[in-house]
Structure formats: structure tokens, C-alpha cells
C-alpha positions as CSV (number, residue, x, y, z in Angstrom):
1,M,9.0,-12.5,-16.6
2,R,12.0,-14.6,-15.6
3,L,13.6,-12.8,-12.7
4,G,17.0,-14.3,-13.1
5,E,17.2,-13.1,-16.7
6,T,16.0,-9.7,-15.8
7,V,18.6,-9.2,-13.0
8,A,21.4,-10.6,-15.2
9,A,20.4,-8.3,-18.0
10,R,20.4,-5.2,-15.7
11,D,23.7,-6.1,-14.2
12,S,25.2,-6.7,-17.6
13,Y,23.9,-3.3,-18.9
14,E,25.2,-1.5,-15.8
15,R,28.6,-3.0,-16.2
16,A,28.7,-2.0,-19.9
17,Q,27.8,1.6,-18.9
18,G,30.5,1.6,-16.3
19,L,28.1,1.7,-13.4
20,S,29.0,-0.1,-10.2
21,P,26.4,-2.4,-8.7
22,P,24.7,-0.6,-5.8
23,G,26.1,-1.3,-2.3
24,P,24.0,-2.2,0.7
25,G,21.0,0.1,1.1
26,R,21.8,2.2,-2.0
27,T,19.9,2.6,-5.2
28,S,21.1,2.8,-8.8
29,V,19.3,4.5,-11.7
30,A,20.0,3.1,-15.2
31,A,18.9,4.2,-18.6
32,A,15.3,3.7,-19.7
33,S,14.9,0.6,-21.9
34,V,12.7,1.4,-24.9
35,D,11.7,-0.8,-27.8
36,L,10.2,1.2,-30.7
37,L,9.0,-0.3,-34.0
38,I,8.4,2.2,-36.8
39,V,6.0,0.9,-39.4
40,I,5.7,3.1,-42.5
41,D,3.2,2.5,-45.4
42,N,4.7,2.1,-48.9
43,E,2.6,4.9,-50.4
44,P,4.8,7.1,-52.7
45,A,3.4,10.2,-51.0
46,L,5.2,9.2,-47.9
47,G,8.6,9.1,-49.6
48,P,9.7,12.6,-48.3
49,V,8.5,11.7,-44.8
50,V,10.6,8.5,-44.7
51,A,13.7,10.3,-46.0
52,A,13.3,13.2,-43.5
53,L,12.8,10.9,-40.6
54,S,15.8,8.7,-41.6
55,S,18.0,11.8,-41.7
56,A,16.6,13.2,-38.4
57,A,17.1,10.0,-36.4
58,E,20.5,10.8,-34.8
59,A,19.5,14.3,-33.8
60,A,16.2,13.2,-32.3
61,I,17.9,10.4,-30.3
62,A,20.5,12.9,-29.1
63,Q,17.8,15.3,-27.9
64,V,16.0,12.6,-26.0
65,T,19.2,11.2,-24.3
66,Q,19.9,14.7,-23.0
67,L,16.6,14.5,-21.1
68,Q,16.6,10.8,-20.3
69,P,19.4,8.2,-20.4
70,L,18.1,5.8,-23.1
71,D,18.8,2.1,-23.8
72,L,17.0,2.1,-27.2
73,R,16.1,-0.6,-29.7
74,L,14.8,1.1,-32.8
75,V,13.4,-1.0,-35.7
76,W,12.4,0.6,-39.0
77,L,10.0,-1.3,-41.2
78,G,8.2,-0.8,-44.5
79,L,4.7,-2.2,-44.4
80,E,4.9,-4.2,-47.6
81,A,8.5,-3.6,-48.7
82,P,11.7,-1.8,-47.6
83,W,12.2,1.8,-48.5
84,P,15.4,2.1,-50.6
85,Q,18.1,4.4,-49.3
86,T,16.5,4.9,-45.9
87,R,16.6,3.4,-42.5
88,C,13.5,1.3,-43.4
89,D,15.7,-1.5,-44.8
90,R,13.2,-4.4,-44.1
91,S,9.6,-5.1,-44.6
92,V,7.2,-6.3,-41.9
93,A,7.3,-9.8,-43.4
94,E,11.1,-9.9,-43.4
95,F,11.1,-8.8,-39.8
96,L,8.6,-11.4,-38.7
97,A,10.7,-14.1,-40.4
98,T,13.4,-13.3,-37.8
99,Q,11.0,-13.9,-34.9
100,G,10.6,-17.6,-35.4
101,D,7.7,-19.4,-37.2
102,V,5.6,-16.2,-37.4
103,T,3.6,-15.0,-40.4
104,A,0.8,-12.5,-40.8
105,P,-2.5,-14.3,-41.3
106,S,-3.8,-11.9,-43.8
107,Q,-3.1,-8.6,-45.5
108,E,-5.5,-6.7,-43.2
109,P,-3.5,-4.0,-41.5
110,A,-5.1,-4.4,-38.1
111,Q,-4.2,-8.1,-38.1
112,I,-0.7,-7.4,-39.3
113,L,-0.3,-5.0,-36.4
114,E,-1.7,-7.5,-34.0
115,I,1.1,-10.0,-35.0
116,L,3.7,-7.2,-34.5
117,V,2.2,-6.5,-31.0
118,D,2.6,-10.1,-30.1
119,H,5.9,-10.8,-31.8
120,G,7.9,-7.5,-31.7
121,G,11.0,-9.1,-30.3
122,W,10.3,-7.2,-27.1
123,R,13.0,-7.2,-24.4
124,L,12.0,-8.3,-20.9
125,E,12.2,-4.9,-19.2
126,A,11.7,-2.5,-22.1
127,T,8.7,-0.3,-22.6
128,R,7.1,-1.1,-25.9
129,A,5.7,1.0,-28.7
130,I,4.8,0.8,-32.4
131,W,4.7,4.0,-34.4
132,I,2.5,3.7,-37.5
133,L,2.8,6.2,-40.3
134,G,0.2,6.2,-43.1
135,A,-1.2,8.2,-46.0
136,T,-4.8,9.3,-46.5
137,D,-5.2,7.5,-49.8
138,S,-3.3,4.4,-48.8
139,D,-4.4,1.0,-50.1
140,G,-2.1,-0.6,-47.5
141,L,-2.9,1.0,-44.2
142,R,-6.6,1.6,-44.7
143,E,-7.2,4.0,-41.9
144,A,-10.7,3.0,-41.0
145,D,-9.6,-0.6,-40.5
146,L,-7.1,-0.1,-37.7
147,A,-8.9,0.9,-34.5
148,T,-10.3,-2.6,-33.9
149,A,-11.2,-3.8,-30.4
150,S,-9.0,-6.9,-31.0
151,L,-5.9,-4.8,-31.8
152,I,-6.5,-2.5,-28.8
153,A,-7.0,-5.5,-26.5
154,R,-3.7,-7.1,-27.8
155,A,-1.9,-3.9,-27.2
156,H,-3.1,-3.7,-23.6
157,Q,-2.3,-7.3,-23.0
158,N,1.3,-6.9,-24.2
159,Q,1.7,-3.3,-22.8
160,V,2.4,-1.8,-26.2
161,R,1.7,1.8,-27.0
162,L,0.5,2.6,-30.5
163,H,1.3,6.0,-32.1
164,T,-0.5,6.9,-35.3
165,D,0.6,9.7,-37.7
166,W,-1.1,10.3,-41.0
167,T,-1.0,12.8,-43.9
168,P,-3.9,15.3,-43.8
169,R,-7.4,14.1,-44.4
170,D,-10.9,15.5,-44.7
171,D,-12.7,12.4,-43.3
172,T,-13.6,13.2,-39.7
173,A,-14.7,9.6,-38.9
174,V,-11.4,8.2,-40.1
175,W,-9.4,10.8,-38.0
176,N,-11.5,9.9,-34.9
177,S,-10.9,6.2,-35.4
178,Q,-7.1,6.6,-35.6
179,S,-7.1,9.1,-32.7
180,R,-9.0,6.6,-30.6
181,L,-6.5,3.8,-31.4
182,A,-3.6,5.9,-30.1
183,Q,-5.5,7.3,-27.1
184,S,-6.7,3.9,-26.1
185,T,-3.1,2.6,-25.8
186,G,-1.4,5.7,-24.4
187,G,0.2,6.8,-27.7
188,L,0.3,9.9,-29.8
189,S,-1.9,10.8,-32.8
190,R,-0.8,13.5,-35.1
191,T,-1.1,14.8,-38.7
192,L,1.9,14.7,-41.0
193,G,2.7,17.3,-43.6
194,A,3.5,16.0,-47.1
195,D,7.1,17.2,-46.5
196,P,7.6,17.5,-42.7
197,T,9.8,20.4,-41.7
198,D,10.5,19.2,-38.2
199,A,11.1,15.4,-38.5
200,V,13.4,15.7,-35.5
201,A,10.5,16.8,-33.3
202,L,8.2,14.0,-34.7
203,L,10.7,11.3,-33.8
204,R,11.8,12.9,-30.5
205,D,8.2,13.1,-29.3
206,A,7.5,9.6,-30.2
207,L,10.5,8.4,-28.3
208,L,9.7,10.6,-25.2
209,N,6.1,9.3,-25.1
210,S,7.3,5.7,-25.5
211,C,9.8,6.0,-22.6
212,Q,7.5,7.6,-20.1
213,E,7.6,6.0,-16.6
214,C,10.1,3.4,-17.7
215,T,13.2,4.3,-15.7
216,Y,13.7,1.6,-13.1
217,R,15.2,2.1,-9.6
218,R,16.9,-0.8,-8.1
219,L,17.1,-1.4,-4.3
220,V,19.3,-4.3,-3.1
221,I,18.2,-6.0,0.1
222,E,21.0,-8.2,1.5
223,A,21.2,-10.9,4.1
224,P,22.2,-10.5,6.9
225,P,22.7,-6.7,7.0
226,H,19.1,-5.8,6.1
227,C,17.4,-8.6,8.1
228,Y,15.4,-7.5,11.1
229,G,15.5,-10.3,13.6
230,L,12.5,-11.3,15.6
231,D,13.4,-13.1,18.9
232,T,11.3,-15.6,20.8
233,Q,9.7,-13.0,23.0
234,Q,8.8,-10.7,20.1
235,L,7.2,-13.7,18.2
236,A,5.2,-14.6,21.3
237,S,4.0,-11.0,21.6
238,L,3.0,-11.1,17.9
239,Q,1.1,-14.3,18.4
240,S,-0.8,-13.0,21.4
241,T,-1.7,-9.7,19.5
242,A,-2.8,-11.2,16.2
243,N,-6.0,-13.1,15.4
244,T,-5.4,-16.6,14.4
245,T,-6.9,-19.7,12.7
246,S,-5.7,-23.2,11.8
247,L,-5.2,-24.5,8.3
248,T,-5.4,-28.2,7.4
249,P,-3.8,-29.7,4.3
250,G,-5.4,-28.4,1.1
251,D,-5.3,-25.4,-1.3
252,Y,-6.4,-22.0,-0.1
253,M,-7.0,-18.5,-1.4
254,I,-6.7,-15.8,1.3
255,R,-7.9,-12.2,0.6
256,I,-9.5,-9.2,2.2
257,S,-13.2,-9.3,1.6
258,Q,-14.3,-6.1,3.3
259,G,-13.3,-3.4,5.8
260,A,-10.4,-1.0,6.4
261,F,-8.2,0.4,9.2
262,G,-8.0,4.0,10.2
263,Y,-5.2,5.6,12.1
264,W,-6.3,9.1,13.2
265,S,-9.0,9.8,15.7
266,D,-8.8,13.6,15.3
267,G,-9.2,13.5,11.5
268,Q,-5.9,14.1,9.6
269,G,-7.3,13.6,6.1
270,F,-6.2,10.0,5.7
271,A,-8.9,7.6,4.4
272,P,-9.2,4.1,6.0
273,E,-6.9,1.6,4.3
274,P,-7.6,-2.1,3.6
275,W,-4.4,-4.0,4.3
276,V,-3.2,-6.8,6.7
277,V,0.0,-8.7,7.6
278,L,-0.1,-12.5,7.5
279,W,2.2,-15.0,9.2
280,I,1.7,-18.7,8.4
281,H,3.8,-20.9,10.6
282,G,4.0,-24.4,12.1
283,G,3.8,-26.8,9.1
284,R,5.0,-27.1,5.6
285,V,3.3,-24.9,3.0
286,I,3.9,-23.8,-0.6
287,N,3.2,-20.2,-1.7
288,K,1.9,-20.7,-5.2
289,Q,3.5,-17.4,-6.4
290,T,7.0,-18.7,-5.5
291,G,6.5,-22.4,-5.8
292,V,8.9,-22.9,-2.8
293,E,8.1,-25.3,0.1
294,V,8.7,-23.6,3.5
295,A,7.7,-23.9,7.1
296,S,6.9,-20.2,7.6
297,I,5.6,-17.5,5.3
298,W,5.2,-13.7,5.8
299,A,2.9,-11.9,3.4
300,V,1.0,-8.6,3.1
301,L,-2.4,-8.2,1.5
302,N,-2.8,-4.7,0.0
303,G,-6.4,-3.9,-1.0
304,Y,-9.3,-6.1,-2.0
305,G,-7.8,-7.3,-5.2
306,D,-4.7,-8.8,-3.6
307,A,-4.6,-12.5,-2.7
308,L,-2.3,-15.2,-1.2
309,V,-2.7,-18.6,-2.7
310,L,-1.3,-21.5,-0.7
311,R,-0.9,-25.2,-0.8
312,V,-0.8,-26.5,2.8
313,L,1.0,-29.8,3.1
314,E,0.9,-30.1,6.9
315,P,-1.4,-28.6,9.6
316,T,-0.3,-25.1,10.3
317,H,-1.6,-21.8,11.7
318,L,-2.3,-18.4,10.3
319,W,-1.9,-15.2,12.3
320,A,-3.2,-11.8,11.0
321,L,-2.6,-8.3,12.2
322,F,-1.8,-4.8,11.2
323,L,1.0,-2.4,12.3
324,D,0.9,1.1,13.6
325,T,3.2,3.3,15.8
326,Y,0.4,4.5,18.1
327,R,-2.4,1.9,18.9
328,E,-4.7,4.1,20.9
329,D,-6.2,6.0,17.9
330,N,-6.7,2.9,15.7
331,S,-10.2,2.3,14.2
332,G,-12.0,-0.1,12.0
333,Q,-11.5,-3.8,11.0
334,V,-11.0,-6.0,8.0
335,D,-12.6,-9.3,7.2
336,I,-10.3,-12.0,5.7
337,S,-11.8,-14.5,3.4
338,I,-10.1,-18.0,3.6
339,L,-11.4,-20.0,0.6
340,E,-10.5,-23.7,0.6
341,M,-10.3,-24.8,-3.1
342,T,-11.3,-28.3,-4.1
């Protein structure tokens, strides 16, 4: 994700909505950004479904926006061809043609959906979902072909939820397969009636599921108002408290290998926690996550999976410590692994 583009897009959206940028120390809540692609098979039996959903779209969106401010991108697609006189005014192939030099490698439904997962025109900060509607006797979306490990893996990689709705069927194995596809990606799996009586609810629920947990909250940290200054005496105290080691020029991966810190001697129900504060200072280094050459770095390792990757250009020192408001009841230790990579 390109941070500059993300911040610019947020600021542009907030201005368009008449929202003022947050002042120092304040937060702003903007609409949830949601990209939803609706893919409907071209089986004639689905004609009433497509018509009902097209008519219900405005009402469904209105219901969702009453619950959650929404920045919605909704794309309607027919699997093989557009659906005349409906919102499905493009086929999947026609949509992919707008995404650059992209074509589906075959007519296999799972592979077509994999391409859509990879090339859905997804916006940087939007939550992503594809809603797949098929028919039991479809020759296009053959139900048993969809729940492939490859499609599920692609959906996880691209953070795309897959909703699956189908006309009623008697094949339990097929139903289990499609249900697994949706459940594996956090989507919905439902059965459609031949002529759905509540198309508004179908679309509303797909939208609500797609925008779960996608409202962002922005906190602006400004310099100098929010800078906590450390004077020479405080830095000297920090250096005398922390454990330290020297680093010579080279590439390093620094992480917590084992251990944790506890804070309560009288048992307050808090489990020991593996975390540590790092200060690297004294010579030029590059934090591989920022790519910026500096003479001093502050970092926090949270848990065993977190790591700081450095390129040390000049001899420097690393200090490690943890913080608490009352030192006397601290317990435990953490071991830091410093791997020099060659």
C-alpha cells in the first residue's frame, strides 16, 4: 500500500463529504469504503432474481447507509454476457478488459473467479467482496467446481470475501462445497428462491457483511505539539537502565525468541506479555521497513512474530528495555535474538 496515495485519498474523500481534517489530537471517522463485485450466472432461471435485485439496489443501499456511512463501489456483472434491462450491463470478460491486459485463462468458473479476485479494480483502503449467484442446473457456474484450494488461497491473499447464493438444490455435497467456499473467506452462503420476495434483504446483508470492521479511525500526530522530548539526563538514565550490545556494519534481524514480562505480583489476571522497546543509536543505520538512513531508531517488538530488520552502515549500539509505572512488582524476562544475515 502506498501511504501517500492512501492519505491523499482519505483527505480528498473527507473534503468531498464536507468533513474538516482533524485537529491536533483529535480523530475523524469517515465512511466505510467497500468494493463489491456481483457476479450472476446467465441461466434463464435466474432472470427473476436479477430483475428483483436490480430494482432493490437503491433501497438496500439506503438501509445500509442508515446503519453505517458507506463509500460504495458496486459492480454488476453477468458471468458470460450482460443481463438486458438490468444493472448487470457488462460481462466478466468486458469488465476484465477494463483492468489492463487481463483475460480469464479458461472457462472454468473457479479460475475465472481467481482472476476477478486478483484484478477486481480494488481500491487501496476498501474492504473487498465478490457475491456469486448461481443456479442448481447451471452449465456456467458448476457448483462443485468452485470451492478450490487455489481460489480460497487467492481470496485470503487479496483479502476478498466470497458470498455464494444459489437456487435450491438436493445435492448435499454441492451445498457443503459452496458453503465451505463462503465460510473459508468470511462470506455468506444462502439459498435463493426462484423469485425472491425480499431482494432488498439479500443485497443489504451482502453489503453489511462486506463492510464489517472496515471503518477507519484516523489519529493525526503532529510535530512539535505531540513530541515528547527526552533531555540528556533522561537519555543517560535510559542507557543505564537498559541492556545493551554493539552492532557492527551488516544486515540484522532482531526479534523476541522467548520469554515475557509480568506486571502484578499479587495476581491481577494479566498474563505475562512478550514485548520490548529498542533504541539503536550512535551510527548510521537503515530500517528496512522505511528505507530511510538515520542515526537513531526507536522501535517496539510486540510478540514473537514481530521483527526489526536493519542494515547497519556504521558501528552503533542497541539498548533494550521495557516500561512500567511501578518497577517493584515486575517479573520475568525476554530473550532477544540478533541474527546477522550474510
